[in-house]
PDB file of C-alpha atoms in Angstrom:
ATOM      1  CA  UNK W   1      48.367 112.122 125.526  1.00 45.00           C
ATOM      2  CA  UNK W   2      51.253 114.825 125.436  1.00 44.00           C
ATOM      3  CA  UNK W   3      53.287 115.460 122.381  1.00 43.00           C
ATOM      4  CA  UNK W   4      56.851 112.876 121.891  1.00 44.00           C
ATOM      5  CA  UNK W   5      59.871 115.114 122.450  1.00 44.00           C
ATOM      6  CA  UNK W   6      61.367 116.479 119.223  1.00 45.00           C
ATOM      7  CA  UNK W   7      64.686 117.958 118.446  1.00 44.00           C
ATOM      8  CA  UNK W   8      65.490 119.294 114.876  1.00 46.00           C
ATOM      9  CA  UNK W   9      67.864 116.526 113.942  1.00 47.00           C
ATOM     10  CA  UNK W  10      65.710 113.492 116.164  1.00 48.00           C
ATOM     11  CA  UNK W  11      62.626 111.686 116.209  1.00 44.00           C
ATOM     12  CA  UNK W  12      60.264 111.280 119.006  1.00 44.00           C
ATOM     13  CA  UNK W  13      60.893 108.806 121.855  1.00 41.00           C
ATOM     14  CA  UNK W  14      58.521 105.920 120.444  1.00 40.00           C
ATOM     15  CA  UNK W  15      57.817 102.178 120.866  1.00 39.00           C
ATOM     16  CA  UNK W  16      59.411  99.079 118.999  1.00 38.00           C
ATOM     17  CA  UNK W  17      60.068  97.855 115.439  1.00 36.00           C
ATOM     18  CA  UNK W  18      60.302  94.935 112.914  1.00 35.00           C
ATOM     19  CA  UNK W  19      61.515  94.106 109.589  1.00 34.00           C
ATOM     20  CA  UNK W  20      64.156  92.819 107.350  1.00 34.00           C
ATOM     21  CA  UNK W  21      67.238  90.511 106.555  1.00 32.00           C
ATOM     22  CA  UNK W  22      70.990  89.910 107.549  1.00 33.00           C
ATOM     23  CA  UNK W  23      73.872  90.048 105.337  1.00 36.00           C
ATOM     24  CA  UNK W  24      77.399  88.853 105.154  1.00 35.00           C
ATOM     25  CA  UNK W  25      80.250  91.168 104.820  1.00 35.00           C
ATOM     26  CA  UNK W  26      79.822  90.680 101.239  1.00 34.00           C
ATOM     27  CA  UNK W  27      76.443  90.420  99.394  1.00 36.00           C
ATOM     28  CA  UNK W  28      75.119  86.880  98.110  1.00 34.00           C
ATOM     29  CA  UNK W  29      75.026  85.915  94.927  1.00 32.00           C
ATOM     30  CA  UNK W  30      70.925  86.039  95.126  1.00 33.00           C
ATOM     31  CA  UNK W  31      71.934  89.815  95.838  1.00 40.00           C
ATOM     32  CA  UNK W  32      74.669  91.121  93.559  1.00 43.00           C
ATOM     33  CA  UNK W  33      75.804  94.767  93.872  1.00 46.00           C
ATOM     34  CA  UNK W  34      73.581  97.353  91.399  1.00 50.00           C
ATOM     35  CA  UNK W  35      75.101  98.960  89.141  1.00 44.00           C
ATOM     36  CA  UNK W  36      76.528 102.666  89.830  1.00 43.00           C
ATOM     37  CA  UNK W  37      79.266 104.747  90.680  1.00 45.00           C
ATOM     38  CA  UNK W  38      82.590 102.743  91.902  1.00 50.00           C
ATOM     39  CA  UNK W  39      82.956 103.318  95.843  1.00 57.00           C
ATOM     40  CA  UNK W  40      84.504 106.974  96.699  1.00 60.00           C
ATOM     41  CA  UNK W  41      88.069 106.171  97.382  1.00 62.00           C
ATOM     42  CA  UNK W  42      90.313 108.333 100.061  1.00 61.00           C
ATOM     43  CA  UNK W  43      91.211 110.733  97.685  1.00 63.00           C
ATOM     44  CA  UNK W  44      87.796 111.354  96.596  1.00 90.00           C
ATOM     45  CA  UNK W  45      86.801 112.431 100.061  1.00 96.00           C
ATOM     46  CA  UNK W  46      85.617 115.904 101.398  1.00 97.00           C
ATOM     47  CA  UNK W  47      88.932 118.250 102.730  1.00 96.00           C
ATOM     48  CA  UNK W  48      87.017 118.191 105.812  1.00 97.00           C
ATOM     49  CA  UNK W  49      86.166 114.533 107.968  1.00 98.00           C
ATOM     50  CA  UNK W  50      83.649 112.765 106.133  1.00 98.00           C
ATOM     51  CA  UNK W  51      82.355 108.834 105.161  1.00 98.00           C
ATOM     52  CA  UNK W  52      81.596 108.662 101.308  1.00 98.00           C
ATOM     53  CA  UNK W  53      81.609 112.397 101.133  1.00 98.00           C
ATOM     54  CA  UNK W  54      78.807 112.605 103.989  1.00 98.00           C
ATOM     55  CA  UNK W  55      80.450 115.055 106.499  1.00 98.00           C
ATOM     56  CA  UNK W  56      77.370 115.608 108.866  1.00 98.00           C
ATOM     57  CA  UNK W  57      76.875 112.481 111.132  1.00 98.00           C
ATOM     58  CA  UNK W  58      75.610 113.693 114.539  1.00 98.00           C
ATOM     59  CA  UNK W  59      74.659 112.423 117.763  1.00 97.00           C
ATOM     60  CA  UNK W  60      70.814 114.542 118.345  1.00 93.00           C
ATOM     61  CA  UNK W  61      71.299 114.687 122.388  1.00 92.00           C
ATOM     62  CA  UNK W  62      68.158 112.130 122.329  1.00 90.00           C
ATOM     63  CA  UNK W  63      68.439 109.450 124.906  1.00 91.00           C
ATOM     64  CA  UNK W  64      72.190 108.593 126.887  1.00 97.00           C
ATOM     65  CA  UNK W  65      74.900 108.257 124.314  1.00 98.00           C
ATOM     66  CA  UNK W  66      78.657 108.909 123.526  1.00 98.00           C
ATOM     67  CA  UNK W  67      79.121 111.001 122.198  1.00 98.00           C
ATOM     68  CA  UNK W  68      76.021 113.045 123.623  1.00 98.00           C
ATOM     69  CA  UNK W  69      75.898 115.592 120.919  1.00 97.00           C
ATOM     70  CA  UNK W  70      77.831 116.759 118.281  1.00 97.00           C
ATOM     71  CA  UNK W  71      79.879 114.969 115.131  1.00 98.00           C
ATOM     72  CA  UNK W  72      80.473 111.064 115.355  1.00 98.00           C
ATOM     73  CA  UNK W  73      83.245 111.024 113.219  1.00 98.00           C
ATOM     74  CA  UNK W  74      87.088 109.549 114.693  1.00 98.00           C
ATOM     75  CA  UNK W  75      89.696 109.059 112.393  1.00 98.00           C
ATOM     76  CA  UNK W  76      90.395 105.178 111.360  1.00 97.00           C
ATOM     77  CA  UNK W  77      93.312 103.479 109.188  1.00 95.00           C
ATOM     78  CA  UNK W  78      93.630 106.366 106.255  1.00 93.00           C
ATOM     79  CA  UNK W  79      89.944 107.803 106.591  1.00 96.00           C
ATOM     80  CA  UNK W  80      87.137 108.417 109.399  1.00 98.00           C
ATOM     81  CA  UNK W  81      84.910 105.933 111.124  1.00 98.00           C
ATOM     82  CA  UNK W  82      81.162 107.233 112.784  1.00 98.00           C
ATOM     83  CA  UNK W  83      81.092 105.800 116.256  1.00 98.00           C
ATOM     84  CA  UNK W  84      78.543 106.461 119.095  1.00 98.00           C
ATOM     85  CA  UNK W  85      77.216 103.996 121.872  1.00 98.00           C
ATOM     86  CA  UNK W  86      73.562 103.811 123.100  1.00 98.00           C
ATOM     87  CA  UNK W  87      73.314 103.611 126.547  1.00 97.00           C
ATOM     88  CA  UNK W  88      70.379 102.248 128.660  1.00 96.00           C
ATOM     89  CA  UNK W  89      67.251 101.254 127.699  1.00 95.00           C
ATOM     90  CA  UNK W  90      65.610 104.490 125.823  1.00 92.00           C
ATOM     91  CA  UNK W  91      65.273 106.202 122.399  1.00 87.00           C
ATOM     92  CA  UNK W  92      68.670 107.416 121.258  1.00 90.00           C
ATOM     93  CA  UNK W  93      68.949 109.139 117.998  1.00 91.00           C
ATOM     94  CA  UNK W  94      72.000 109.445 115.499  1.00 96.00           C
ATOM     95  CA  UNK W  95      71.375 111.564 112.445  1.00 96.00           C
ATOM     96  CA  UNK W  96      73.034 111.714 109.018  1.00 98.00           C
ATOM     97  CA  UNK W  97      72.565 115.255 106.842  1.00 98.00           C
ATOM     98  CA  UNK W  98      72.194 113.875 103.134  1.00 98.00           C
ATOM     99  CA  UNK W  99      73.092 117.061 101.653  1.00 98.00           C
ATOM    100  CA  UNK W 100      75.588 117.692 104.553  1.00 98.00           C
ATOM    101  CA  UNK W 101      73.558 121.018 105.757  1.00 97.00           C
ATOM    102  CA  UNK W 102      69.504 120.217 107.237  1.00 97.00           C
ATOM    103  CA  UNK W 103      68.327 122.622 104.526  1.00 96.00           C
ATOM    104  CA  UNK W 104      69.577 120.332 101.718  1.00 97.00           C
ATOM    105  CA  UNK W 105      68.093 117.426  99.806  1.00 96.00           C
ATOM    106  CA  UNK W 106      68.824 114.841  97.928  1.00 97.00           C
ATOM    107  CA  UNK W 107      66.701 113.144  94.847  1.00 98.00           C
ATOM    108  CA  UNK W 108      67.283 109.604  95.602  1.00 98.00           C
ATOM    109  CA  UNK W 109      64.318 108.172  92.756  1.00 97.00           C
ATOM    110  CA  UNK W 110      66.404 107.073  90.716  1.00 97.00           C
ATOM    111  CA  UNK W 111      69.163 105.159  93.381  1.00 98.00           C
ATOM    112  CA  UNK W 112      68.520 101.682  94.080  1.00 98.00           C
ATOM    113  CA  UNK W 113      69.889 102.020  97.434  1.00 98.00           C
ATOM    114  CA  UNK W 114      72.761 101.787  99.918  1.00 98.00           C
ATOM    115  CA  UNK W 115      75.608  99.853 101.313  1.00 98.00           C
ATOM    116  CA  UNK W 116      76.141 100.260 104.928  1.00 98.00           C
ATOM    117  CA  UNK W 117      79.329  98.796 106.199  1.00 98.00           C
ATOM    118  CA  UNK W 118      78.827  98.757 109.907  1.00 98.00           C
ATOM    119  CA  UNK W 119      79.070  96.998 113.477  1.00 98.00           C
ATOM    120  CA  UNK W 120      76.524  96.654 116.145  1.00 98.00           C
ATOM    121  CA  UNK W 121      75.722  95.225 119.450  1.00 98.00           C
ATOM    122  CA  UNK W 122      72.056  94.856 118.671  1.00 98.00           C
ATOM    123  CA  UNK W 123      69.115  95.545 116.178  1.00 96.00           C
ATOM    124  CA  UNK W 124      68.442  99.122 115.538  1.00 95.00           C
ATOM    125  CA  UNK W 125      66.426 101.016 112.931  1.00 90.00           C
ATOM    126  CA  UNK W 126      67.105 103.573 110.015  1.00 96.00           C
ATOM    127  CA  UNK W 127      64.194 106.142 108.580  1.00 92.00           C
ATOM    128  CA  UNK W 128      64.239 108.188 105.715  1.00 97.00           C
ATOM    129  CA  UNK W 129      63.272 111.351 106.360  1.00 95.00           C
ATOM    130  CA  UNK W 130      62.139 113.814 103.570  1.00 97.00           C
ATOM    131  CA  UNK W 131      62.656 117.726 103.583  1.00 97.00           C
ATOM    132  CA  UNK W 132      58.747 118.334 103.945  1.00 96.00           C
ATOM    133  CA  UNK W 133      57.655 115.735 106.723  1.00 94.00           C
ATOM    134  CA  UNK W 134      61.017 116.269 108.682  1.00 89.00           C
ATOM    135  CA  UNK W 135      59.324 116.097 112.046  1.00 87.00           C
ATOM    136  CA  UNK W 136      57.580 113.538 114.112  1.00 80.00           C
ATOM    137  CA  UNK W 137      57.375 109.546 114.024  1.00 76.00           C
ATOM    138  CA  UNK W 138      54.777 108.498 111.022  1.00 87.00           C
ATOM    139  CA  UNK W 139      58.348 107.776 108.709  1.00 88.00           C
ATOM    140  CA  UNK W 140      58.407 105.093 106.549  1.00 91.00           C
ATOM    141  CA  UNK W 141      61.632 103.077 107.783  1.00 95.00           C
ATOM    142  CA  UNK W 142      63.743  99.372 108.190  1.00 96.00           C
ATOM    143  CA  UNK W 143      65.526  97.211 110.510  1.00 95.00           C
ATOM    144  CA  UNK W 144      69.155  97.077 110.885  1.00 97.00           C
ATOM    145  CA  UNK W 145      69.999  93.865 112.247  1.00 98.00           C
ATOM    146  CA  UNK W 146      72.877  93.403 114.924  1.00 98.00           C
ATOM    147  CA  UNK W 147      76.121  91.991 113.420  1.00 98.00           C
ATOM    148  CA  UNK W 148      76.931  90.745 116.917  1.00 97.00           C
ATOM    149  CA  UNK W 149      79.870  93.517 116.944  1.00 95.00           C
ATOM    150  CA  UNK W 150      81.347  92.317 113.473  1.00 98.00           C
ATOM    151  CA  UNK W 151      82.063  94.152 110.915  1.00 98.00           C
ATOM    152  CA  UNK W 152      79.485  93.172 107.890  1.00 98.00           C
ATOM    153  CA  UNK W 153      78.683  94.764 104.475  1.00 98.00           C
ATOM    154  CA  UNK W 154      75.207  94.906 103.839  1.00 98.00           C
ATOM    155  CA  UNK W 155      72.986  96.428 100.879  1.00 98.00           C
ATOM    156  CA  UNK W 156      69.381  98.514 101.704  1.00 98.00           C
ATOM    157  CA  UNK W 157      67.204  98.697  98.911  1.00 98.00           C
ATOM    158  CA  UNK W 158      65.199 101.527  97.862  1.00 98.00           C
ATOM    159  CA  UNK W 159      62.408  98.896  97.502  1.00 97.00           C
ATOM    160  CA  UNK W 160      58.953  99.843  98.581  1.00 96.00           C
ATOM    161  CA  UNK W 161      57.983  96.306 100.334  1.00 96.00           C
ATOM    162  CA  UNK W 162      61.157  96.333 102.038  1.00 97.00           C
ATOM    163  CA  UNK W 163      60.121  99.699 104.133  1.00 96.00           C
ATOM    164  CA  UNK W 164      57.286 100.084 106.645  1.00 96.00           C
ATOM    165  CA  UNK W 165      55.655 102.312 109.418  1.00 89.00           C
ATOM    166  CA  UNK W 166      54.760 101.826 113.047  1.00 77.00           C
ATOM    167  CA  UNK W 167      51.109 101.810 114.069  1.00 81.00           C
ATOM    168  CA  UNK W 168      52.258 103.339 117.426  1.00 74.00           C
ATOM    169  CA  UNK W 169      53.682 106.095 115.491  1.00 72.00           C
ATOM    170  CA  UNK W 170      51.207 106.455 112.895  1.00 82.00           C
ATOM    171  CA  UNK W 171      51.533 106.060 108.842  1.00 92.00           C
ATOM    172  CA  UNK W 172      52.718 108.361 106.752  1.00 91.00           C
ATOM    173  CA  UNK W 173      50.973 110.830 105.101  1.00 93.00           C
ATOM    174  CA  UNK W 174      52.985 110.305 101.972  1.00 94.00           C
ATOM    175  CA  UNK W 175      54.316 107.849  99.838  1.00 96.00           C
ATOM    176  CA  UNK W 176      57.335 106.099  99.870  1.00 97.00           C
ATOM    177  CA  UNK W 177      58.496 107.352  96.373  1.00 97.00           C
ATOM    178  CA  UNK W 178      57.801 110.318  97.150  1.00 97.00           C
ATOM    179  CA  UNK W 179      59.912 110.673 100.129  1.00 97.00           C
ATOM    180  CA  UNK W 180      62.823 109.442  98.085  1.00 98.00           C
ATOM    181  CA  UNK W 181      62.030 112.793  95.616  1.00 98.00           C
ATOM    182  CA  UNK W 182      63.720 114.870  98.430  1.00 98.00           C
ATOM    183  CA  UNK W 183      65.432 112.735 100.983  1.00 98.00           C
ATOM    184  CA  UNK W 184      66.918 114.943 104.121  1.00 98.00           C
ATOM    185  CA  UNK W 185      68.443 112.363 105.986  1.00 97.00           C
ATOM    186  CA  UNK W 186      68.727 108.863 107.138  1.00 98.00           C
ATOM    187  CA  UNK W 187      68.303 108.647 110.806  1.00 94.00           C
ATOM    188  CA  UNK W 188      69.717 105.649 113.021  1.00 95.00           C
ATOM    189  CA  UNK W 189      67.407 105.188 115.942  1.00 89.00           C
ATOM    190  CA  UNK W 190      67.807 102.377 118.653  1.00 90.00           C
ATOM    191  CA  UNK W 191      66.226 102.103 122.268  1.00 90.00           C
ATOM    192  CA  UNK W 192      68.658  99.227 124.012  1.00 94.00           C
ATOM    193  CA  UNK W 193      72.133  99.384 124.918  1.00 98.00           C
ATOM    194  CA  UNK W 194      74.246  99.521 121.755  1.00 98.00           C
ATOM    195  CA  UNK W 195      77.472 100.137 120.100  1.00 98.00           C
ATOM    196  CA  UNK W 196      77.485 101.397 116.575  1.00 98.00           C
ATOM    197  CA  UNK W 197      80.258 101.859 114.264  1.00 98.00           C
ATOM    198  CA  UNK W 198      79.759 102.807 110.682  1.00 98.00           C
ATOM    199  CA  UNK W 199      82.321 102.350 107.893  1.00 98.00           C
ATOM    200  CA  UNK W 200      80.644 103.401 104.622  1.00 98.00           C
ATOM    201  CA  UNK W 201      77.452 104.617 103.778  1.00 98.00           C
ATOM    202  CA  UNK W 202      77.314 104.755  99.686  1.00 98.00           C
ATOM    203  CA  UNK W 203      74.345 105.631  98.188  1.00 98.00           C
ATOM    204  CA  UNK W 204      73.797 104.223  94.808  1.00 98.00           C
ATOM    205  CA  UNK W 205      73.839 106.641  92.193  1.00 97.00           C
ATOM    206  CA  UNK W 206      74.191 109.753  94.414  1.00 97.00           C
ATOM    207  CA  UNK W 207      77.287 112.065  95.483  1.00 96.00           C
ATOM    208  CA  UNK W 208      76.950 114.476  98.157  1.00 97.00           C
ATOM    209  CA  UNK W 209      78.493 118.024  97.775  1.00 97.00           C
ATOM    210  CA  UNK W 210      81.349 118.764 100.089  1.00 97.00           C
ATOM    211  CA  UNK W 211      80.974 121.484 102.300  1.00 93.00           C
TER     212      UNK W 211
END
């Protein structure tokens, strides 16, 4: 069977998911907000275009999209929106540099996880991806689940039993935690038709360097 197609900010072309829950625009009271840092405020921004002081949010030139390659980021209202649209019915990959450079890290052990304030057409899928397993499929990963092209606030947790692995793309060869010990990026994957457009990304307890 011939190797997936890589690229150095993508995943390979691969089969279909499952896993997790919708959220409201604001989180349940079954699921209150963790503690951490207050939300990064305009001011607190990079000088350069950037969500929550992430700056690098890039279409991989895997599968049809708009943008094809390059940064997602369009000014909105007083700050920056990440918008690109899936096309067809293939992989497409949309990548987001932790440490806003690929050589960076981030030690996310000690976060509880992330608030994504987003808008799709459709389910799609986010992996973490550590510095030292970078390439291929075998990530651990979760379900994003369509908002119907609302815009909905939703929490992630950095909880073990709420991430998981595709057989067709093998298991990971390391643990969960472990991955967290030197995150590289989250990566938003999706093979149908989609239109994505991402509003915050804050990671609990972390604050990326501006670049």
């Amino acid at each position: 069977m011939p190797a997936p197609r890589r690229t150095k900010a993508g995943i390979p072309v691969l089969a279909a998911i499952s896993v997790l829950l919708l959220a409201p625009l604001s989180a349940p009271a079954a699921q209150a907000a963790p503690a951490g840092r207050p939300g990064v405020s305009v001011q607190d921004e990079c000088s350069t275009p950037s969500i929550n002081r992430l700056q690098k949010w890039l279409a991989s030139g895997e599968g049809t999209t708009v943008p094809p390659t390059g940064s997602l980021l369009v000014p909105e209202g007083d700050g920056y929106a990440a918008k690109i649209v899936f096309q067809n019915n293939e992989w497409h990959v949309a990548v987001v540099w932790l440490g806003n450079q690929f050589d960076a890290q981030a030690d996310l052990s000690h976060s509880t996880g992330f608030w994504l304030t987003y808008s799709a057409d459709d389910d799609f899928y986010v992996q973490l991806r550590p510095a030292s397993h970078w390439s291929g499929g075998d990530k651990w990963l979760t379900r994003i689940p369509s908002t119907g092209g609302q815009l909905v606030r939703k929490f992630f947790p950095f909880d073990p039993d709420a991430w998981t692995w595709l057989p067709e793309l093998g298991q990971p060869q390391y643990s969960f935690a472990s991955a967290l010990t030197e995150a590289r990026g989250l990566v938003f994957v999706g093979k149908t038709p989609n239109s994505l457009d991402f509003r915050e990304l804050l990671i609990d307890g972390y604050q990326p360097p501006c670049l």
